PDB file of C-alpha atoms and ligand atoms in Angstrom:
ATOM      1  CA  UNK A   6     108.944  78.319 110.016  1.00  0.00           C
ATOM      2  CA  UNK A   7     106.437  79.412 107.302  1.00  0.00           C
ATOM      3  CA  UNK A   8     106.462  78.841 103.867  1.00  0.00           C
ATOM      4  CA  UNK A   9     104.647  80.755 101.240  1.00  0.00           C
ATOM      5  CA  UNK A  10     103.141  78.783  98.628  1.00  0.00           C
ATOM      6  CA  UNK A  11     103.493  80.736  95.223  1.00  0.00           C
ATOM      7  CA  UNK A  12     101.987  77.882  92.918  1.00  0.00           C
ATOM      8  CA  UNK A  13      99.143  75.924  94.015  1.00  0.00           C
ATOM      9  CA  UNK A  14      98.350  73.198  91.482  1.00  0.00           C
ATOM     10  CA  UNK A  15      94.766  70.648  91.869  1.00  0.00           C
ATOM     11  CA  UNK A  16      93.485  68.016  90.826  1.00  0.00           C
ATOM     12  CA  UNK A  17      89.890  68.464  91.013  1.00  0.00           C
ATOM     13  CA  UNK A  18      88.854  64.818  91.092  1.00  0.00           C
ATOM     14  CA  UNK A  19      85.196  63.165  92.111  1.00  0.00           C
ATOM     15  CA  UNK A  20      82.064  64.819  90.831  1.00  0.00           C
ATOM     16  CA  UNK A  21      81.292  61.849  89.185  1.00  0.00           C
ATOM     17  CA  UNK A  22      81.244  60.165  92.440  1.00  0.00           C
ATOM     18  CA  UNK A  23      79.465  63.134  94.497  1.00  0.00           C
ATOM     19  CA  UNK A  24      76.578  62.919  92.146  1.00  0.00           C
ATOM     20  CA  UNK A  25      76.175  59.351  92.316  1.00  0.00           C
ATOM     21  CA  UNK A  26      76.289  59.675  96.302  1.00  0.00           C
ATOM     22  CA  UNK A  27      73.381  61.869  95.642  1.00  0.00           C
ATOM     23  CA  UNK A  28      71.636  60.129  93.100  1.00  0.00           C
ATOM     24  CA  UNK A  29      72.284  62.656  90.306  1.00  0.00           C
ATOM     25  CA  UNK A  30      73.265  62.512  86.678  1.00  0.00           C
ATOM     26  CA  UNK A  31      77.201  63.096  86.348  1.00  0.00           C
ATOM     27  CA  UNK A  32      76.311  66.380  85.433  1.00  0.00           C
ATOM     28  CA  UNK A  33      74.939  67.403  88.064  1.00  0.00           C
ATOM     29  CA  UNK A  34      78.606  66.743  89.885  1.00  0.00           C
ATOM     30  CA  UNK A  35      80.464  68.723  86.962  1.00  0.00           C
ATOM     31  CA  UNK A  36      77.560  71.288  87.557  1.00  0.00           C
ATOM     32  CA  UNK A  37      78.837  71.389  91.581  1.00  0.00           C
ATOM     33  CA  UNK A  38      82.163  71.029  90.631  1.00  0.00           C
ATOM     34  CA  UNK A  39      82.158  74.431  88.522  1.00  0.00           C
ATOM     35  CA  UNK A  40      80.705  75.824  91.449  1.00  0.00           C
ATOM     36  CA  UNK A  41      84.011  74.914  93.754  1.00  0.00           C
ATOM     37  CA  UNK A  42      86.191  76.024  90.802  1.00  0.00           C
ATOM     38  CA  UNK A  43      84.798  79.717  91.348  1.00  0.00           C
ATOM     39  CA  UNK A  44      84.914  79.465  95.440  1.00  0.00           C
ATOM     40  CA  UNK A  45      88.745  78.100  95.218  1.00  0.00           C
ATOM     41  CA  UNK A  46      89.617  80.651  92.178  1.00  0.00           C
ATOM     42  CA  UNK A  47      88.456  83.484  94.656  1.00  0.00           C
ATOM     43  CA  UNK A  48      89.785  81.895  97.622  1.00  0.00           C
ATOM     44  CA  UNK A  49      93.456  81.487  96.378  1.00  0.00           C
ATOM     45  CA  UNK A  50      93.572  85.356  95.051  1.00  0.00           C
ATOM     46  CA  UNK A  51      92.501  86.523  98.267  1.00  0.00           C
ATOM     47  CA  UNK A  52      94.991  84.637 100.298  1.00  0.00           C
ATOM     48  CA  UNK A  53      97.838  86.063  97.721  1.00  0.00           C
ATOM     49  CA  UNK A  54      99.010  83.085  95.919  1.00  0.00           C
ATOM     50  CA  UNK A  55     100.421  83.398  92.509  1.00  0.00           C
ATOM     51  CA  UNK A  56      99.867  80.956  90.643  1.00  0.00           C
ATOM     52  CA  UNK A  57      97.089  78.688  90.548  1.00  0.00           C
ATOM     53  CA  UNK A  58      96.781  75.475  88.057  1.00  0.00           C
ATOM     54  CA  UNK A  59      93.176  73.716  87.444  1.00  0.00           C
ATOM     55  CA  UNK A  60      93.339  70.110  86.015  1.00  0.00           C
ATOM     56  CA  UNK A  61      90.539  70.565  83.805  1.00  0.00           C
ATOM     57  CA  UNK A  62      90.461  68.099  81.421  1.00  0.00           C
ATOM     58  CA  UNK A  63      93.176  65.623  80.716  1.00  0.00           C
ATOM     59  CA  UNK A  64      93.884  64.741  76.878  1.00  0.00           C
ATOM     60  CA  UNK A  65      92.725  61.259  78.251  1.00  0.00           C
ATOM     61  CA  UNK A  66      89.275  62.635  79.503  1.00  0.00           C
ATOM     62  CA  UNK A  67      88.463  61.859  75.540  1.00  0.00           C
ATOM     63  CA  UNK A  68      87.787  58.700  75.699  1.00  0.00           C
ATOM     64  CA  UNK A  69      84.058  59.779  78.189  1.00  0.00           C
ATOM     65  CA  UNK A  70      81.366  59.179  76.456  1.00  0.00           C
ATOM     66  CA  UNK A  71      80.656  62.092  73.952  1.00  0.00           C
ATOM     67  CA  UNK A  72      77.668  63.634  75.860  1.00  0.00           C
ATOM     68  CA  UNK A  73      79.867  63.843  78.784  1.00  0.00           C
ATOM     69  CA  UNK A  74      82.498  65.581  76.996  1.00  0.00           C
ATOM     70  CA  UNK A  75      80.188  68.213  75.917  1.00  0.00           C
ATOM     71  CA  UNK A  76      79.036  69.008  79.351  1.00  0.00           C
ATOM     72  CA  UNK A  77      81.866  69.672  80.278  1.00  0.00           C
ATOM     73  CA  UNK A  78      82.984  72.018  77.411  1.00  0.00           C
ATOM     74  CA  UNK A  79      79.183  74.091  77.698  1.00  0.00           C
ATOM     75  CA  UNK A  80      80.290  73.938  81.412  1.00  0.00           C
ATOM     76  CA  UNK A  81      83.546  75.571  80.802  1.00  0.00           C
ATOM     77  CA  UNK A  82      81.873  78.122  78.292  1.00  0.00           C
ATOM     78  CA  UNK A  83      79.272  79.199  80.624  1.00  0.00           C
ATOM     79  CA  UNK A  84      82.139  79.455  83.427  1.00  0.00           C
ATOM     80  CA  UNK A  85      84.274  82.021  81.075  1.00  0.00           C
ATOM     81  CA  UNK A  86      80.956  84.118  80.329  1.00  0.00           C
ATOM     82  CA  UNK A  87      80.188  84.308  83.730  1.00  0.00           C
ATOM     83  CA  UNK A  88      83.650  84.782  85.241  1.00  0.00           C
ATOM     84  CA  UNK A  89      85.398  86.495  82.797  1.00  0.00           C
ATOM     85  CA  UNK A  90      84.479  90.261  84.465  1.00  0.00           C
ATOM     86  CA  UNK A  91      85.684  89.314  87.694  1.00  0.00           C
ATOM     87  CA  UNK A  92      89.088  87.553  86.904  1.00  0.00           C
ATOM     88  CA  UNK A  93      89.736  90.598  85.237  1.00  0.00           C
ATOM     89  CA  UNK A  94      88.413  93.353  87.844  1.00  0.00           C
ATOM     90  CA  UNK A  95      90.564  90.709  90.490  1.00  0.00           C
ATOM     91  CA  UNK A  96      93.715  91.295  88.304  1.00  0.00           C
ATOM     92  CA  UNK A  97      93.913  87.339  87.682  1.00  0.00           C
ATOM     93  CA  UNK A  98      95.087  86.485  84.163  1.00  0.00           C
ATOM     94  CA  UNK A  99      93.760  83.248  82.908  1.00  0.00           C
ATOM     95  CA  UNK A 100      96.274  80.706  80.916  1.00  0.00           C
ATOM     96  CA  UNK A 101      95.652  77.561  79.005  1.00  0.00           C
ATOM     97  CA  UNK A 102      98.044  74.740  79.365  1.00  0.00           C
ATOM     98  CA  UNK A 103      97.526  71.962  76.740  1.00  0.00           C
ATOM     99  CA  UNK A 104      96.837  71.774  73.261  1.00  0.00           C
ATOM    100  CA  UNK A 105      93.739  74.270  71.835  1.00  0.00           C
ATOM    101  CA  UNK A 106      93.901  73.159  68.482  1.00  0.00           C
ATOM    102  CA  UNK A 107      92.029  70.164  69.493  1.00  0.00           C
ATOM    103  CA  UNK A 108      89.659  71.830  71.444  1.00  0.00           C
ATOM    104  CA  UNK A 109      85.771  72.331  70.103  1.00  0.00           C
ATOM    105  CA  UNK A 110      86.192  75.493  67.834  1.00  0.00           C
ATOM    106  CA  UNK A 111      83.275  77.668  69.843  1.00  0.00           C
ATOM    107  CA  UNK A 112      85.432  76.650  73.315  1.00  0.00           C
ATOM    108  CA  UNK A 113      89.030  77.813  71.446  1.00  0.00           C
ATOM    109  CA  UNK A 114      87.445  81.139  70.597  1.00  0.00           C
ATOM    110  CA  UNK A 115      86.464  81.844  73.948  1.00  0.00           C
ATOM    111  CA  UNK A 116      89.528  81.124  75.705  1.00  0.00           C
ATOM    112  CA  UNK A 117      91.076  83.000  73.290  1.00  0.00           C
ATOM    113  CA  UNK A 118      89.052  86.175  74.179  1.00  0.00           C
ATOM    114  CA  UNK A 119      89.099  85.217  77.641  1.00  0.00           C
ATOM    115  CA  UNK A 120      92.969  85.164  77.815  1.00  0.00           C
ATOM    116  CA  UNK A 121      93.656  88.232  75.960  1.00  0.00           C
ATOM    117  CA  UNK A 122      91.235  90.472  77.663  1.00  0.00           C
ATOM    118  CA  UNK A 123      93.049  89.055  81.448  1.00  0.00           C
ATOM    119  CA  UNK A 124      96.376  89.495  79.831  1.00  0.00           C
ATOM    120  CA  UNK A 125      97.082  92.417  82.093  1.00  0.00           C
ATOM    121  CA  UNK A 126      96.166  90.828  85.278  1.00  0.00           C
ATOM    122  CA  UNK A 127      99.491  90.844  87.386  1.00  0.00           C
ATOM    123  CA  UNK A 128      98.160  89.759  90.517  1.00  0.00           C
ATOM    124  CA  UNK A 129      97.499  86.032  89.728  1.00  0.00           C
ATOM    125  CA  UNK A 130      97.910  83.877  87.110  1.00  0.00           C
ATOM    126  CA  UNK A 131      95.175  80.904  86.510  1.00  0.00           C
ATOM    127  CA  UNK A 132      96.347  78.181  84.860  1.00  0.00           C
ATOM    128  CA  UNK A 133      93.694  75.821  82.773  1.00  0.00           C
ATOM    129  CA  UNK A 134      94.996  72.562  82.283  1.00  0.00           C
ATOM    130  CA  UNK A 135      92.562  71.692  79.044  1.00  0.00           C
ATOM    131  CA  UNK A 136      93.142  68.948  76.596  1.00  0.00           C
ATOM    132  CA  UNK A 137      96.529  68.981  79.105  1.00  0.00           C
ATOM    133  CA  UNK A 138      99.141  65.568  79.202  1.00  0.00           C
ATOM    134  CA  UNK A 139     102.238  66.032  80.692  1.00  0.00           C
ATOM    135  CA  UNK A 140     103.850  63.426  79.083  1.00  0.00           C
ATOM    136  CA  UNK A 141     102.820  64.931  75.326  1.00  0.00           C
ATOM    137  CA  UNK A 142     103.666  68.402  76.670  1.00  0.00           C
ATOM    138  CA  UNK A 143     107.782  67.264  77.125  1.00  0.00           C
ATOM    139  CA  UNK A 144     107.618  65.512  74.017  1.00  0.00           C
ATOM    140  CA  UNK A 145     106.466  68.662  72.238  1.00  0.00           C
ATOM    141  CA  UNK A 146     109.195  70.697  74.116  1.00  0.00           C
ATOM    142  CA  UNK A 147     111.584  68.334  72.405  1.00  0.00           C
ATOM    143  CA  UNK A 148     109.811  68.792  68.750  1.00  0.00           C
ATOM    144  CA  UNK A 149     109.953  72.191  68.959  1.00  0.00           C
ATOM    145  CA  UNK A 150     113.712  72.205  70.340  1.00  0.00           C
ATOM    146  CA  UNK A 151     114.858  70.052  67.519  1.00  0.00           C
ATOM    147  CA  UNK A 152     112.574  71.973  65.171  1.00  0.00           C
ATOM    148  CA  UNK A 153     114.169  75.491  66.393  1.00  0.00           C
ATOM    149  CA  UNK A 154     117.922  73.544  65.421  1.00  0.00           C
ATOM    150  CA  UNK A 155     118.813  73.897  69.149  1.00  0.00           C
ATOM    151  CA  UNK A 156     122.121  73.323  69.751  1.00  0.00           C
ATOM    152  CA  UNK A 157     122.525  70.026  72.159  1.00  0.00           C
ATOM    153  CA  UNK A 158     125.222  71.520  74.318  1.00  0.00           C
ATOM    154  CA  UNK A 159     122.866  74.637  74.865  1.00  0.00           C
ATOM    155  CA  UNK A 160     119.561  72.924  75.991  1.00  0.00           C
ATOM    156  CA  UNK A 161     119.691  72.669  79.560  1.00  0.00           C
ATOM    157  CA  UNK A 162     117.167  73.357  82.123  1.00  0.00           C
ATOM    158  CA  UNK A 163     116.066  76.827  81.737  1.00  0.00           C
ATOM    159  CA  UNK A 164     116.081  76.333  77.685  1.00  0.00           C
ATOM    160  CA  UNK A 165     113.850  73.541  78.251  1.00  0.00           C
ATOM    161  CA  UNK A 166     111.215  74.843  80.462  1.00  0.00           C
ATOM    162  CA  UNK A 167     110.711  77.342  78.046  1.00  0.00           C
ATOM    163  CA  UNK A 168     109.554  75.069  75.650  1.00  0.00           C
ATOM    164  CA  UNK A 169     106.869  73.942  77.972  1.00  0.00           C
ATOM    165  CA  UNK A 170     102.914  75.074  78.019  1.00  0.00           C
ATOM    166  CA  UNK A 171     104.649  76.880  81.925  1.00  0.00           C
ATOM    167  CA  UNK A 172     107.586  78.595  80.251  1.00  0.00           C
ATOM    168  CA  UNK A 173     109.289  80.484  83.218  1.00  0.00           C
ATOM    169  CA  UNK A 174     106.598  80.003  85.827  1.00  0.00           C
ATOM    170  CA  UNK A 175     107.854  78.706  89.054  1.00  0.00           C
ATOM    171  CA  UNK A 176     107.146  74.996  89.432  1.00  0.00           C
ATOM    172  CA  UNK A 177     103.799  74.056  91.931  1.00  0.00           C
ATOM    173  CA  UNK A 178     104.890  73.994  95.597  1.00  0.00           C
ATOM    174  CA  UNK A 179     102.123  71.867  95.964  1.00  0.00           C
ATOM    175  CA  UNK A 180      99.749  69.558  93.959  1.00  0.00           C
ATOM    176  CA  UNK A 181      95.822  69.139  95.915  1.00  0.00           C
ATOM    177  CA  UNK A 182      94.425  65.966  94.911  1.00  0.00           C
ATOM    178  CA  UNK A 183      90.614  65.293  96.070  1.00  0.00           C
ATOM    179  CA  UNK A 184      88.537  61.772  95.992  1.00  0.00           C
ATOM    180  CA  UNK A 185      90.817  59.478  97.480  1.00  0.00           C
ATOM    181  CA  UNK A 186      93.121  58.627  94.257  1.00  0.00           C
ATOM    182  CA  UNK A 187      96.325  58.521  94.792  1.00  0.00           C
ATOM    183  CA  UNK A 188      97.958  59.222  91.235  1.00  0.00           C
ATOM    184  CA  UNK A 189      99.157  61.895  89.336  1.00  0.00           C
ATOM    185  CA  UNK A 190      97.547  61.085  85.777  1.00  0.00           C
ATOM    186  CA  UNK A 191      99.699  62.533  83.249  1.00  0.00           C
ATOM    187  CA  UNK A 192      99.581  66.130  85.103  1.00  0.00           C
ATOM    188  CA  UNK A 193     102.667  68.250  85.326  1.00  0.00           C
ATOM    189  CA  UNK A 194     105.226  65.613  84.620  1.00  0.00           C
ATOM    190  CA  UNK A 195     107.760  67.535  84.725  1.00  0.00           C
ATOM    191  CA  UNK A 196     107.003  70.373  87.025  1.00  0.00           C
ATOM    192  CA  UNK A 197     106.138  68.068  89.918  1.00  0.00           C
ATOM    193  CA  UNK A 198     109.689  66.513  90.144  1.00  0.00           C
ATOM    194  CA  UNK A 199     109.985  68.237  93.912  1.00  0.00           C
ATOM    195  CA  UNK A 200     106.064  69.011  94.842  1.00  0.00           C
ATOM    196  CA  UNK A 201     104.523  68.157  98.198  1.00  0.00           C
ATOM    197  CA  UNK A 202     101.495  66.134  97.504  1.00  0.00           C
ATOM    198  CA  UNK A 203      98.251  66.454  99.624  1.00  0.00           C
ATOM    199  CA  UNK A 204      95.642  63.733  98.797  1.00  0.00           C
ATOM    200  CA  UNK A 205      92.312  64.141 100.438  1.00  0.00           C
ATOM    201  CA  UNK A 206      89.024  62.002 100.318  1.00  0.00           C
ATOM    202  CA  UNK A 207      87.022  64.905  99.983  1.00  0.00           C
ATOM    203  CA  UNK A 208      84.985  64.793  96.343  1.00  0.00           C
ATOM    204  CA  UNK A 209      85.671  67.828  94.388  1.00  0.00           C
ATOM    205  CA  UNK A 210      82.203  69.929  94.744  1.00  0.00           C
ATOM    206  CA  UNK A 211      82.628  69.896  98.489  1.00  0.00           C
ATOM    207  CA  UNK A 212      86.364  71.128  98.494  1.00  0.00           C
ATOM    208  CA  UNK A 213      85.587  74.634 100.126  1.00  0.00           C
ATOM    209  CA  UNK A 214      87.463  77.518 101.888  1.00  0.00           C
ATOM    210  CA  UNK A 215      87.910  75.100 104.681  1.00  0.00           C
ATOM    211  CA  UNK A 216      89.684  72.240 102.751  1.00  0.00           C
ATOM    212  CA  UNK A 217      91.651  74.791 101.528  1.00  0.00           C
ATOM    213  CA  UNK A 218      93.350  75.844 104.122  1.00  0.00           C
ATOM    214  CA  UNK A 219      93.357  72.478 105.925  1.00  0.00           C
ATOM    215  CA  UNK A 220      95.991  71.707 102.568  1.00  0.00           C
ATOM    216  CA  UNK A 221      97.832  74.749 103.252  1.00  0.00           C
ATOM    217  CA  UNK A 222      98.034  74.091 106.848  1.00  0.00           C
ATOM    218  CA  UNK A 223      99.240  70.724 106.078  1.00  0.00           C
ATOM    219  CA  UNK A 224     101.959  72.050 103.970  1.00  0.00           C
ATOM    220  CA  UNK A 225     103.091  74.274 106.933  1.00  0.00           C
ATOM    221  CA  UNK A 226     104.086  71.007 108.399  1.00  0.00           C
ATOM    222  CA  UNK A 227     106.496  69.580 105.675  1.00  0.00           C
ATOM    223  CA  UNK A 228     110.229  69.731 105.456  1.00  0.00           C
ATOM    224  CA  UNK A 229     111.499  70.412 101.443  1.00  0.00           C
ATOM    225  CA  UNK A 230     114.819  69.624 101.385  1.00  0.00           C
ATOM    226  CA  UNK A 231     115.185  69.499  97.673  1.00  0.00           C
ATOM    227  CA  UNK A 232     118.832  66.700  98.274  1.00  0.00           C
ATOM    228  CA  UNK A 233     119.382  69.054 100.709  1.00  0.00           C
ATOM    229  CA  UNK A 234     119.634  68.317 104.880  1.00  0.00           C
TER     230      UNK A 234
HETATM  231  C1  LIG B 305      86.737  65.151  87.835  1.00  0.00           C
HETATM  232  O1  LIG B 305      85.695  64.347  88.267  1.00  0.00           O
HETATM  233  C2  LIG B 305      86.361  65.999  86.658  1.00  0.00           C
HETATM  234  C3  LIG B 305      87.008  65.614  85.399  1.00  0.00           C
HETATM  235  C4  LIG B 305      87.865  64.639  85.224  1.00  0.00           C
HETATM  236  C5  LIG B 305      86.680  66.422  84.232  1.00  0.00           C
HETATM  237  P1  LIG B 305      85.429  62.924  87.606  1.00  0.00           P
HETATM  238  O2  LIG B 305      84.451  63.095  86.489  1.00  0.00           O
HETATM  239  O3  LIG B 305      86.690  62.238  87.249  1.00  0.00           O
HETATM  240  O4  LIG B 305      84.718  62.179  88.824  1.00  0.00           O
HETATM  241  P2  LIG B 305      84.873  60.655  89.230  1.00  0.00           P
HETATM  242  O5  LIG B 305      86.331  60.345  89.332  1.00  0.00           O
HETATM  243  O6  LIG B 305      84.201  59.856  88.149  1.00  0.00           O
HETATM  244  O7  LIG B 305      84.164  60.559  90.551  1.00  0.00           O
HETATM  245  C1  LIG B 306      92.238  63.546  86.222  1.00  0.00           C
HETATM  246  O1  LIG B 306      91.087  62.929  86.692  1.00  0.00           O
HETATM  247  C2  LIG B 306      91.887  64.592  85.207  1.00  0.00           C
HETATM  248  C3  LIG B 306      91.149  65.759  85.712  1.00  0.00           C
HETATM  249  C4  LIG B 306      90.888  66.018  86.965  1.00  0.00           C
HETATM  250  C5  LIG B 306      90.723  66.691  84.698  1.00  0.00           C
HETATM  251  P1  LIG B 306      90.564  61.560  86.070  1.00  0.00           P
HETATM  252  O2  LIG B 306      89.362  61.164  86.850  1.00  0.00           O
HETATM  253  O3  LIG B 306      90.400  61.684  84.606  1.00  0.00           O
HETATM  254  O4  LIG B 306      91.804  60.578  86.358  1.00  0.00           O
HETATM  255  P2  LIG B 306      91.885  58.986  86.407  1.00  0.00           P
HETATM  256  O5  LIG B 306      91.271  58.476  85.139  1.00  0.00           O
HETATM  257  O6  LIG B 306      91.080  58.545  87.603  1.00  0.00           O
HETATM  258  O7  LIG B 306      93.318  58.676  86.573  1.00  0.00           O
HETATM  259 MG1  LIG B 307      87.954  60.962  88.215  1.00  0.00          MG
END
């Protein structure tokens, strides 16, 4: 038996490590990692999923040293300029999970135009984790809960979700994790309460087409049974 994957979620783990294979800077592997962010974006729309979440940068990532953490926000302005036209002729709408206010004001700005001018895109949503923790995104579901005077008896699942950076997306079918680690660090908390997982040694930049579907394939192979038998 098949199953379709509707939410494919990744984290893209290991261009530090790819570079210093290489004997490059770090930013050279963010540089190649960028690179495989397009290749998979492009990949997953044409092979119909519909949703797709990006671990971009974890609320944690802040403690890199500064120039690091710059790189990777230029990075992620360059990749809206330059991608911007296509998510949108591609029908993919682009969607920020995490906290913005935090974010560099230049980089909030652009996502800002970036979102609005993919709202429309039906065919694919792409989900930015960016200044993302899963564990700070429940316990702001709960502020704003108590802050909206929810009623205790009403706030069950549904109610709940809503409150989170997902809202009524389905939860990931499957979370990709590349480099070798074996750990979910602080990404989708709560979503990934039934997820498969697929861990791969493969360092971010050179997770192509290829490893793509080697993942999906994999997934063919598992059983959810969600309590069920
Ligand atoms: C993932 O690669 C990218 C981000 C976390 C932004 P890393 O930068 O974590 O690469 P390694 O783990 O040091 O190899
Ligand atoms: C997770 O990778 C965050 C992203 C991929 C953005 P890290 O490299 O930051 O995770 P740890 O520190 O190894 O757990
Ligand atoms: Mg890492």
């Amino acid at each position: 038996m098949s199953h379709k994957i509707r939410h494919l979620a990744i984290i893209m783990d290991g261009n530090g490590r790819w570079a210093e294979k290489k004997g490059l800077s770090r930013s050279a592997g963010h540089k190649a990692g960028a690179d495989a962010v397009k290749n998979i974006v492009t990949a997953c729309r044409k092979r119909g999923l519909e949703y797709l979440t990006l671990y971009a940068f974890s609320r944690e990532n802040w403690s890199r040293p500064k120039h690091e953490v710059n790189f990777l926000f230029d990075l992620l302005l360059k990749f809206l300029r330059q991608e911007l036209n296509a998510l949108i002729e591609n029908s993919i709408r682009l969607n920020i999970l995490g906290d913005p206010q935090e974010l560099p004001f230049p980089v909030r700005q652009a996502l800002r135009h970036a979102c609005s001018k993919s709202s429309a895109g039906r065919e694919m949503v792409l989900n930015m984790a960016l200044n993302y923790s899963g564990r700070d995104e429940i316990l702001r579901a709960c502020r704003s809960l108590l802050q909206q005077g929810a009623d205790p008896e009403k706030v069950d699942e549904q109610l709940f979700r809503s409150a989170l950076y997902t809202g009524a997306q389905p939860d990931p079918d499957l979370i990709v994790r590349t480099s070798g680690e074996q750990r979910l660090s602080n990404y989708l908390v709560f979503q990934a309460a039934y997820a498969e997982f697929y861990f791969t040694p493969v360092l971010w930049p050179d997770f192509d087409e290829a490893e793509l579907d080697r993942a999906f394939e994999d997934f063919q192979h598992r059983q959810r049974r969600f309590g069920g038998l």
